[in-house]
């Protein structure tokens, strides 16, 4: 497919091929695993109150892959921390399988951007941690851990320590650790944000493989529009100040997904829509506002 598809010859991101359309119809008939209703979050800080989330509502169906994107400060991390039960909310409801979320629970696994492994524990012992917390017997835990390490392709590194692993491998351990409790939802906050481009692409396909093979619903935060389109069934687009739902986009790119699709008309049309939502053209007045640049040190040479 040509890299240079003219914007005006693009299909609409709302157009869906029959296979994509029927997949969404089936998806919407699956049970709702996560429901967020009228969620508000107000932070009270030294500078007064910040309305971080305003009336956020959406539903996620079983085995759906939802990505959340939006400009910096739109409340993505606040949202995922509330869903994980790590942050309180001011009003609204968060329901997992119809039950209100009041704190962290086994039904939700979490993977963060930073490497959050315990450096003094081996890979196996890191993955076992979640099971120990839930009082699973050692023999059962060992069996479970072996299975999950195999799923993320790290069985040969079971006895390695985190400092012996690459960034991608550490995130695979973090994924195994989140999945070992067999949660209903995997909450991922920019999990591949610190990886180099090649490792990131490999981790994306790996995550798709895992998701296809197990009964898991994924909510994945990213800044990267390509990543969101490549991974998601639907993309929740938030806007900032206050963080509100702008649109919930059904990604028209067929599955199975592959790197070749990055240049397909559906992909490009979806990306153009996301860009228009996230980086709307600046008004003339806004364009005129430049930060005041001051020269802090004496420099004589001209760099241009
Ligand atoms: N603990 C806090 N106290 C006060 N305000 C906060 C706190 N945490 C976040 N905020 C504010 O809430 C809003 C949403 O922040 P949040 O970190 O959730 O956004 P984000 O979309 O994840 O940002 P980024 O993409 O830059 O990580 C911002 O205006 C932020 O300044």
CSV table of C-alpha atoms and ligand atoms in Angstrom, one decimal:
chain,number,residue,atom,x,y,z
A,1,UNK,CA,0.0,0.0,0.0
A,2,UNK,CA,1.3,3.4,-0.9
A,3,UNK,CA,2.8,5.5,2.0
A,4,UNK,CA,1.4,8.7,0.3
A,5,UNK,CA,-2.3,8.3,0.4
A,6,UNK,CA,-3.9,11.6,-0.2
A,7,UNK,CA,-5.9,12.8,2.8
A,8,UNK,CA,-8.9,13.7,0.6
A,9,UNK,CA,-9.0,10.2,-0.9
A,10,UNK,CA,-9.1,8.6,2.5
A,11,UNK,CA,-12.2,6.6,3.6
A,12,UNK,CA,-13.9,7.9,6.7
A,13,UNK,CA,-12.7,6.4,9.9
A,14,UNK,CA,-16.3,5.5,10.6
A,15,UNK,CA,-16.5,3.2,7.5
A,16,UNK,CA,-16.1,-0.4,8.4
A,17,UNK,CA,-15.6,-3.4,6.2
A,18,UNK,CA,-18.2,-6.1,6.7
A,19,UNK,CA,-15.9,-8.3,8.8
A,20,UNK,CA,-15.0,-5.4,11.1
A,21,UNK,CA,-18.6,-4.4,11.4
A,22,UNK,CA,-19.8,-7.9,12.3
A,23,UNK,CA,-16.9,-8.3,14.8
A,24,UNK,CA,-18.0,-5.1,16.6
A,25,UNK,CA,-21.6,-6.4,16.6
A,26,UNK,CA,-20.5,-9.6,18.3
A,27,UNK,CA,-18.2,-7.7,20.7
A,28,UNK,CA,-21.0,-5.5,21.9
A,29,UNK,CA,-23.1,-8.6,22.7
A,30,UNK,CA,-20.4,-9.9,25.1
A,31,UNK,CA,-20.9,-9.2,28.8
A,32,UNK,CA,-19.8,-5.9,30.2
A,33,UNK,CA,-16.7,-6.4,32.4
A,34,UNK,CA,-16.0,-2.8,33.3
A,35,UNK,CA,-18.5,0.0,33.6
A,36,UNK,CA,-17.6,3.6,34.5
A,37,UNK,CA,-20.6,5.8,35.2
A,38,UNK,CA,-20.4,9.6,35.6
A,39,UNK,CA,-16.9,9.5,37.2
A,40,UNK,CA,-15.7,12.8,38.7
A,41,UNK,CA,-12.3,13.3,40.3
A,42,UNK,CA,-11.4,16.5,42.0
A,43,UNK,CA,-7.9,16.9,43.5
A,44,UNK,CA,-7.5,19.4,46.3
A,45,UNK,CA,-3.9,20.6,46.3
A,46,UNK,CA,-1.9,23.6,47.5
A,47,UNK,CA,-3.0,25.6,44.4
A,48,UNK,CA,-6.7,24.9,45.0
A,49,UNK,CA,-9.0,22.4,43.3
A,50,UNK,CA,-8.3,20.6,40.0
A,51,UNK,CA,-11.2,18.9,38.2
A,52,UNK,CA,-9.2,16.0,36.8
A,53,UNK,CA,-12.1,13.9,35.5
A,54,UNK,CA,-15.5,15.2,34.6
A,55,UNK,CA,-18.5,12.9,34.0
A,56,UNK,CA,-16.5,10.1,32.4
A,57,UNK,CA,-18.7,7.1,31.4
A,58,UNK,CA,-17.9,4.1,29.2
A,59,UNK,CA,-18.3,0.3,29.1
A,60,UNK,CA,-15.8,-2.3,28.3
A,61,UNK,CA,-16.8,-5.8,27.1
A,62,UNK,CA,-15.3,-9.1,27.9
A,63,UNK,CA,-12.0,-9.7,26.0
A,64,UNK,CA,-12.1,-6.2,24.5
A,65,UNK,CA,-8.9,-4.3,24.0
A,66,UNK,CA,-9.4,-0.6,24.8
A,67,UNK,CA,-6.7,2.1,24.5
A,68,UNK,CA,-7.0,5.4,26.3
A,69,UNK,CA,-5.3,8.4,24.7
A,70,UNK,CA,-5.4,12.2,25.3
A,71,UNK,CA,-3.2,15.2,25.7
A,72,UNK,CA,-0.9,15.5,28.7
A,73,UNK,CA,-2.9,16.2,31.9
A,74,UNK,CA,-6.3,14.9,30.6
A,75,UNK,CA,-6.5,12.4,33.5
A,76,UNK,CA,-5.4,9.1,31.9
A,77,UNK,CA,-3.3,8.1,34.9
A,78,UNK,CA,-5.9,9.3,37.3
A,79,UNK,CA,-8.5,7.2,35.5
A,80,UNK,CA,-6.4,4.0,35.5
A,81,UNK,CA,-5.4,4.5,39.1
A,82,UNK,CA,-9.0,4.8,40.1
A,83,UNK,CA,-9.9,1.7,38.2
A,84,UNK,CA,-7.1,-0.1,39.9
A,85,UNK,CA,-8.5,1.0,43.3
A,86,UNK,CA,-5.3,3.0,44.1
A,87,UNK,CA,-7.0,6.4,44.0
A,88,UNK,CA,-10.3,7.6,45.4
A,89,UNK,CA,-12.9,9.4,43.3
A,90,UNK,CA,-15.2,12.3,44.1
A,91,UNK,CA,-18.4,10.9,42.6
A,92,UNK,CA,-19.7,8.4,40.0
A,93,UNK,CA,-19.4,4.6,39.9
A,94,UNK,CA,-16.8,2.1,38.8
A,95,UNK,CA,-18.2,-1.4,38.4
A,96,UNK,CA,-16.2,-4.6,37.6
A,97,UNK,CA,-18.6,-7.5,36.7
A,98,UNK,CA,-21.4,-5.3,38.2
A,99,UNK,CA,-19.7,-4.9,41.6
A,100,UNK,CA,-18.4,-1.5,42.8
A,101,UNK,CA,-14.6,-1.1,43.0
A,102,UNK,CA,-13.6,0.1,46.5
A,103,UNK,CA,-9.9,-0.7,46.5
A,104,UNK,CA,-7.3,-2.9,44.8
A,105,UNK,CA,-8.4,-6.5,44.1
A,106,UNK,CA,-7.4,-9.7,42.4
A,107,UNK,CA,-9.9,-9.1,39.6
A,108,UNK,CA,-7.6,-6.3,38.3
A,109,UNK,CA,-3.9,-6.6,37.4
A,110,UNK,CA,-1.7,-3.6,36.8
A,111,UNK,CA,1.4,-2.9,34.7
A,112,UNK,CA,3.1,0.4,34.9
A,113,UNK,CA,5.7,2.2,32.7
A,114,UNK,CA,8.5,2.1,35.2
A,115,UNK,CA,10.0,-1.3,36.0
A,116,UNK,CA,8.4,-2.2,39.2
A,117,UNK,CA,10.0,-5.5,39.8
A,118,UNK,CA,11.6,-6.3,43.2
A,119,UNK,CA,15.4,-6.2,42.4
A,120,UNK,CA,16.2,-8.6,45.2
A,121,UNK,CA,13.8,-11.3,43.9
A,122,UNK,CA,14.4,-13.6,41.0
A,123,UNK,CA,12.0,-13.5,38.0
A,124,UNK,CA,10.2,-16.5,39.3
A,125,UNK,CA,9.9,-15.1,42.8
A,126,UNK,CA,8.7,-11.7,41.4
A,127,UNK,CA,5.9,-13.5,39.6
A,128,UNK,CA,5.1,-15.5,42.6
A,129,UNK,CA,4.7,-12.4,44.8
A,130,UNK,CA,1.0,-11.9,43.8
A,131,UNK,CA,0.1,-15.4,44.6
A,132,UNK,CA,1.9,-15.3,48.0
A,133,UNK,CA,-0.2,-12.2,48.8
A,134,UNK,CA,-3.3,-14.2,48.1
A,135,UNK,CA,-2.2,-17.2,50.2
A,136,UNK,CA,-1.9,-19.7,47.4
A,137,UNK,CA,0.1,-22.8,48.4
A,138,UNK,CA,3.7,-22.9,47.4
A,139,UNK,CA,3.3,-26.0,45.1
A,140,UNK,CA,0.3,-24.6,43.3
A,141,UNK,CA,2.0,-21.2,43.0
A,142,UNK,CA,5.1,-22.8,41.5
A,143,UNK,CA,3.0,-24.6,38.9
A,144,UNK,CA,1.1,-21.4,38.0
A,145,UNK,CA,4.3,-19.3,37.8
A,146,UNK,CA,5.9,-21.8,35.4
A,147,UNK,CA,2.9,-21.6,33.1
A,148,UNK,CA,2.8,-17.8,33.0
A,149,UNK,CA,6.6,-17.6,32.5
A,150,UNK,CA,6.2,-19.9,29.6
A,151,UNK,CA,3.4,-17.7,28.2
A,152,UNK,CA,5.6,-14.6,28.2
A,153,UNK,CA,8.6,-16.7,26.9
A,154,UNK,CA,10.8,-16.3,29.9
A,155,UNK,CA,10.9,-19.8,31.3
A,156,UNK,CA,14.7,-20.0,30.8
A,157,UNK,CA,15.1,-16.8,32.9
A,158,UNK,CA,13.2,-18.0,35.9
A,159,UNK,CA,16.2,-17.8,38.2
A,160,UNK,CA,17.6,-14.5,36.8
A,161,UNK,CA,17.4,-11.2,38.7
A,162,UNK,CA,15.8,-8.1,37.2
A,163,UNK,CA,19.2,-6.4,36.6
A,164,UNK,CA,20.1,-9.3,34.2
A,165,UNK,CA,17.2,-8.6,32.0
A,166,UNK,CA,16.5,-6.2,29.1
A,167,UNK,CA,13.7,-3.6,29.4
A,168,UNK,CA,11.4,-5.7,27.3
A,169,UNK,CA,12.0,-8.8,29.4
A,170,UNK,CA,11.4,-6.8,32.6
A,171,UNK,CA,8.0,-5.7,31.2
A,172,UNK,CA,7.2,-9.4,30.3
A,173,UNK,CA,7.9,-10.3,33.9
A,174,UNK,CA,5.6,-7.5,35.0
A,175,UNK,CA,2.9,-8.8,32.6
A,176,UNK,CA,3.3,-12.3,34.0
A,177,UNK,CA,3.1,-11.0,37.5
A,178,UNK,CA,-0.1,-9.1,36.7
A,179,UNK,CA,-1.7,-12.1,35.0
A,180,UNK,CA,-0.8,-14.8,37.5
A,181,UNK,CA,-3.8,-14.0,39.6
A,182,UNK,CA,-6.0,-14.5,36.6
A,183,UNK,CA,-7.6,-11.0,36.8
A,184,UNK,CA,-10.6,-10.1,34.7
A,185,UNK,CA,-9.0,-6.9,33.6
A,186,UNK,CA,-5.4,-6.0,32.8
A,187,UNK,CA,-4.8,-2.2,33.4
A,188,UNK,CA,-1.6,-1.0,31.6
A,189,UNK,CA,-0.3,2.5,32.1
A,190,UNK,CA,2.1,3.3,29.2
A,191,UNK,CA,3.8,-0.1,29.7
A,192,UNK,CA,6.0,0.2,26.7
A,193,UNK,CA,6.8,3.9,27.0
A,194,UNK,CA,10.4,3.4,28.1
A,195,UNK,CA,11.3,0.8,25.5
A,196,UNK,CA,13.2,1.5,22.2
A,197,UNK,CA,11.1,1.4,19.0
A,198,UNK,CA,12.1,-2.2,18.0
A,199,UNK,CA,11.5,-3.7,21.4
A,200,UNK,CA,8.2,-1.8,21.6
A,201,UNK,CA,7.0,-3.2,18.3
A,202,UNK,CA,7.9,-6.7,19.5
A,203,UNK,CA,6.2,-6.2,22.8
A,204,UNK,CA,3.0,-5.0,21.0
A,205,UNK,CA,2.8,-8.2,19.0
A,206,UNK,CA,3.6,-10.2,22.0
A,207,UNK,CA,0.8,-8.6,24.0
A,208,UNK,CA,-1.7,-9.2,21.2
A,209,UNK,CA,-0.7,-12.8,21.2
A,210,UNK,CA,-1.2,-13.1,24.9
A,211,UNK,CA,-4.5,-11.3,24.7
A,212,UNK,CA,-5.7,-13.6,21.9
A,213,UNK,CA,-4.8,-16.7,24.0
A,214,UNK,CA,-6.4,-15.9,27.4
A,215,UNK,CA,-9.6,-14.6,28.8
A,216,UNK,CA,-8.5,-11.1,29.6
A,217,UNK,CA,-10.0,-7.6,29.0
A,218,UNK,CA,-7.3,-4.9,28.5
A,219,UNK,CA,-7.3,-1.2,29.2
A,220,UNK,CA,-4.1,0.3,27.9
A,221,UNK,CA,-2.9,3.9,28.2
A,222,UNK,CA,-0.6,5.3,25.6
A,223,UNK,CA,0.6,8.6,24.2
A,224,UNK,CA,1.4,6.9,20.9
A,225,UNK,CA,-1.4,7.1,18.3
A,226,UNK,CA,0.1,4.3,16.1
A,227,UNK,CA,0.3,2.0,19.1
A,228,UNK,CA,-3.3,2.7,20.1
A,229,UNK,CA,-4.6,2.0,16.6
A,230,UNK,CA,-2.4,-1.1,16.2
A,231,UNK,CA,-3.6,-2.6,19.5
A,232,UNK,CA,-7.1,-1.5,20.2
A,233,UNK,CA,-10.6,-2.6,19.4
A,234,UNK,CA,-11.8,0.8,20.6
A,235,UNK,CA,-10.0,4.0,21.6
A,236,UNK,CA,-11.2,6.2,24.3
A,237,UNK,CA,-10.1,9.7,23.5
A,238,UNK,CA,-10.0,12.1,26.5
A,239,UNK,CA,-9.6,15.9,26.4
A,240,UNK,CA,-7.9,18.0,29.0
A,241,UNK,CA,-8.9,20.6,31.6
A,242,UNK,CA,-11.2,19.0,32.6
A,243,UNK,CA,-10.6,15.4,31.5
A,244,UNK,CA,-13.7,14.4,29.6
A,245,UNK,CA,-14.6,11.7,27.1
A,246,UNK,CA,-14.3,13.3,23.6
A,247,UNK,CA,-15.0,10.2,21.5
A,248,UNK,CA,-14.9,6.4,21.8
A,249,UNK,CA,-13.6,5.3,18.4
A,250,UNK,CA,-14.2,1.8,16.9
A,251,UNK,CA,-10.9,1.1,15.1
A,252,UNK,CA,-11.8,0.1,11.5
A,253,UNK,CA,-8.5,-1.8,10.9
A,254,UNK,CA,-9.3,-5.5,10.5
A,255,UNK,CA,-7.8,-8.2,12.7
A,256,UNK,CA,-5.4,-10.0,12.8
A,257,UNK,CA,-3.2,-6.9,13.0
A,258,UNK,CA,0.2,-6.6,11.3
A,259,UNK,CA,2.8,-3.9,10.8
A,260,UNK,CA,1.9,-3.6,7.1
A,261,UNK,CA,-1.5,-2.2,8.1
A,262,UNK,CA,0.2,1.0,9.4
A,263,UNK,CA,0.0,2.4,5.8
A,264,UNK,CA,-3.6,1.1,5.1
A,265,UNK,CA,-6.3,3.7,4.3
A,266,UNK,CA,-8.3,2.7,7.5
A,267,UNK,CA,-5.2,3.1,9.7
A,268,UNK,CA,-4.3,6.5,8.2
A,269,UNK,CA,-7.9,7.8,8.4
A,270,UNK,CA,-8.1,6.8,12.1
A,271,UNK,CA,-4.8,8.4,12.8
A,272,UNK,CA,-6.0,11.6,11.1
A,273,UNK,CA,-9.1,11.6,13.3
A,274,UNK,CA,-7.1,11.1,16.5
A,275,UNK,CA,-4.7,13.9,15.5
A,276,UNK,CA,-7.6,16.2,14.9
A,277,UNK,CA,-9.0,15.4,18.3
A,278,UNK,CA,-5.8,15.6,20.2
A,279,UNK,CA,-3.9,18.3,18.4
A,280,UNK,CA,-6.7,20.6,17.1
A,281,UNK,CA,-5.4,23.4,14.8
A,282,UNK,CA,-4.4,26.4,17.0
A,283,UNK,CA,-6.5,29.6,16.8
A,284,UNK,CA,-4.6,32.6,15.5
A,285,UNK,CA,-4.6,34.1,19.0
A,286,UNK,CA,-3.0,31.0,20.4
A,287,UNK,CA,-0.4,30.9,17.7
A,288,UNK,CA,0.8,34.3,18.7
A,289,UNK,CA,1.5,33.4,22.3
A,290,UNK,CA,5.2,32.3,22.5
A,291,UNK,CA,6.9,31.6,25.8
A,292,UNK,CA,9.3,34.4,26.6
A,293,UNK,CA,12.8,33.1,25.9
A,294,UNK,CA,15.7,34.5,28.0
A,295,UNK,CA,19.3,33.9,27.5
A,296,UNK,CA,20.8,32.5,30.7
A,297,UNK,CA,24.4,32.3,29.7
A,298,UNK,CA,26.6,34.4,27.4
A,299,UNK,CA,27.0,32.6,24.1
A,300,UNK,CA,28.9,34.2,21.2
A,301,UNK,CA,28.8,31.7,18.5
A,302,UNK,CA,25.8,31.7,16.1
A,303,UNK,CA,24.3,28.2,15.8
A,304,UNK,CA,22.4,28.9,12.6
B,1,LIG,N1,-2.0,14.3,43.4
B,1,LIG,C1,-2.5,15.3,42.6
B,1,LIG,N2,-2.8,16.5,43.2
B,1,LIG,C2,-3.3,17.5,42.5
B,1,LIG,N3,-3.5,17.5,41.2
B,1,LIG,C3,-3.2,16.4,40.5
B,1,LIG,C4,-2.7,15.2,41.2
B,1,LIG,N4,-2.4,14.2,40.3
B,1,LIG,C5,-2.8,14.7,39.1
B,1,LIG,N5,-3.3,16.0,39.2
B,1,LIG,C6,-3.8,16.9,38.2
B,1,LIG,O1,-4.9,16.2,37.6
B,1,LIG,C7,-4.9,16.3,36.1
B,1,LIG,C8,-4.8,15.0,35.5
B,1,LIG,O2,-3.5,14.4,35.8
B,1,LIG,P1,-3.0,12.9,35.2
B,1,LIG,O3,-1.7,12.7,35.7
B,1,LIG,O4,-4.1,12.0,35.5
B,1,LIG,O5,-3.0,13.2,33.7
B,1,LIG,P2,-2.4,12.3,32.5
B,1,LIG,O6,-3.3,12.4,31.3
B,1,LIG,O7,-2.0,11.0,33.0
B,1,LIG,O8,-1.0,13.2,32.2
B,1,LIG,P3,0.3,12.7,31.4
B,1,LIG,O9,-0.1,12.3,30.0
B,1,LIG,O10,1.1,13.9,31.4
B,1,LIG,O11,0.9,11.6,32.2
B,1,LIG,C9,-3.7,17.3,35.8
B,1,LIG,O12,-4.2,18.6,35.7
B,1,LIG,C10,-2.8,17.1,37.1
B,1,LIG,O13,-2.1,18.3,37.3
